[in-house]
Amino acid sequence: MERRISEADWKVFREVRVSALDRFCEHVLSEAGRLVAETGQSSHQRYLAVFKLIERMDKKLGDTFDDPRRSTALLQLMLMRSQDLLTEEEFARFSSETRATVQGVLESFFA
């Protein structure tokens, strides 16, 4: 997706990206803690489960948050929205055009 977002939306994106990244990491750490606490598995099994989780989530983190640019912000915003990493208040800060584009693509993709 090569469409650039407006300068105003770019400023909002840079701000909400920080909170979304924190939520993403909190989710991963919570899931890792749950895997570590599983008592029915050996230490090695739990280690492997955590390793696989981190490996899988690192790819998702990279796609969603790495190298933010205006040319990729819309795609990254869609990824954040599809993973429920933005609050409604944060999403509402974007222009109606950007919100409509994100919602339209996500609705057609997940329909």
Coordinates of C-alpha atoms in Angstrom, one line a residue:
M1 CA 0.0 0.0 0.0
E2 CA 1.7 3.1 -1.2
R3 CA -0.8 5.8 -0.4
R4 CA 0.7 8.3 2.0
I5 CA -1.4 9.6 4.9
S6 CA -1.7 13.3 5.5
E7 CA 0.8 15.2 7.6
A8 CA -1.8 15.6 10.4
D9 CA -2.5 11.9 10.4
W10 CA 1.2 11.1 10.3
K11 CA 1.7 13.1 13.6
V12 CA -1.2 11.2 15.2
F13 CA 0.3 7.9 13.9
R14 CA 3.6 8.6 15.5
E15 CA 2.0 9.3 18.8
V16 CA -0.5 6.3 19.0
R17 CA 2.2 3.9 17.6
V18 CA 4.0 4.2 21.0
S19 CA 1.0 3.1 23.0
A20 CA 0.1 0.4 20.4
L21 CA 3.6 -1.0 20.6
D22 CA 3.5 -1.1 24.4
R23 CA 0.1 -3.0 24.2
F24 CA 1.5 -5.5 21.8
C25 CA 4.6 -6.2 24.0
E26 CA 2.4 -6.4 27.1
H27 CA 0.2 -9.0 25.3
V28 CA 3.3 -11.1 24.3
L29 CA 4.8 -10.9 27.8
S30 CA 1.5 -11.9 29.3
E31 CA 1.2 -14.9 27.0
A32 CA 4.9 -15.8 27.7
G33 CA 4.1 -15.7 31.4
R34 CA 1.2 -18.0 31.0
L35 CA 3.3 -20.5 29.1
V36 CA 6.1 -20.4 31.7
A37 CA 3.5 -21.0 34.5
E38 CA 2.1 -24.2 32.9
T39 CA 2.8 -26.9 35.4
G40 CA 2.0 -29.9 33.2
Q41 CA 5.0 -29.5 31.0
S42 CA 8.8 -29.9 31.5
S43 CA 11.0 -26.8 31.6
H44 CA 12.3 -27.6 28.2
Q45 CA 8.7 -27.9 26.8
R46 CA 7.9 -24.5 28.3
Y47 CA 11.1 -23.0 27.0
L48 CA 10.3 -24.2 23.5
A49 CA 6.7 -22.9 23.7
V50 CA 8.0 -19.4 24.8
F51 CA 10.7 -19.5 22.0
K52 CA 8.1 -20.3 19.4
L53 CA 5.8 -17.6 20.7
I54 CA 8.6 -15.0 20.6
E55 CA 9.6 -16.1 17.1
R56 CA 6.1 -15.9 15.8
M57 CA 5.3 -12.6 17.5
D58 CA 8.6 -11.0 16.5
K59 CA 7.6 -11.3 12.8
K60 CA 4.2 -9.7 13.6
L61 CA 6.0 -7.0 15.6
G62 CA 8.3 -6.2 12.7
D63 CA 5.4 -6.1 10.2
T64 CA 3.4 -3.8 12.4
F65 CA 5.9 -1.5 13.9
D66 CA 9.3 -1.5 12.2
D67 CA 10.6 1.3 10.0
P68 CA 7.5 3.6 10.2
R69 CA 7.2 5.9 7.2
R70 CA 4.4 7.9 5.8
S71 CA 4.3 5.6 2.8
T72 CA 3.8 2.5 5.1
A73 CA 1.8 4.1 7.9
L74 CA -1.6 3.2 6.5
L75 CA -0.7 -0.4 6.2
Q76 CA 0.8 -0.4 9.7
L77 CA -2.3 1.4 11.0
M78 CA -4.4 -1.4 9.5
L79 CA -2.3 -4.0 11.2
M80 CA -2.6 -2.2 14.5
R81 CA -6.3 -1.9 14.1
S82 CA -6.8 -5.6 13.1
Q83 CA -4.9 -6.7 16.2
D84 CA -7.0 -4.4 18.5
L85 CA -4.0 -2.4 19.5
L86 CA -5.7 1.0 19.2
T87 CA -8.3 2.3 21.5
E88 CA -11.4 3.8 19.9
E89 CA -10.3 7.2 21.2
E90 CA -6.9 6.8 19.5
F91 CA -8.5 5.7 16.2
A92 CA -10.9 8.6 16.3
R93 CA -8.0 11.0 16.3
F94 CA -7.3 10.2 12.6
S95 CA -9.1 12.0 9.8
S96 CA -12.4 10.6 8.5
E97 CA -10.7 9.7 5.2
T98 CA -8.0 7.6 6.9
R99 CA -10.5 5.9 9.2
A100 CA -12.8 5.1 6.3
T101 CA -9.9 3.6 4.3
V102 CA -8.7 1.5 7.2
Q103 CA -12.2 0.3 8.1
G104 CA -13.1 -0.4 4.4
V105 CA -10.0 -2.5 3.8
L106 CA -10.4 -4.4 7.1
E107 CA -14.1 -5.1 6.5
S108 CA -13.5 -6.4 3.0
F109 CA -10.6 -8.5 4.2
F110 CA -12.3 -10.0 7.2
A111 CA -15.8 -10.3 5.6

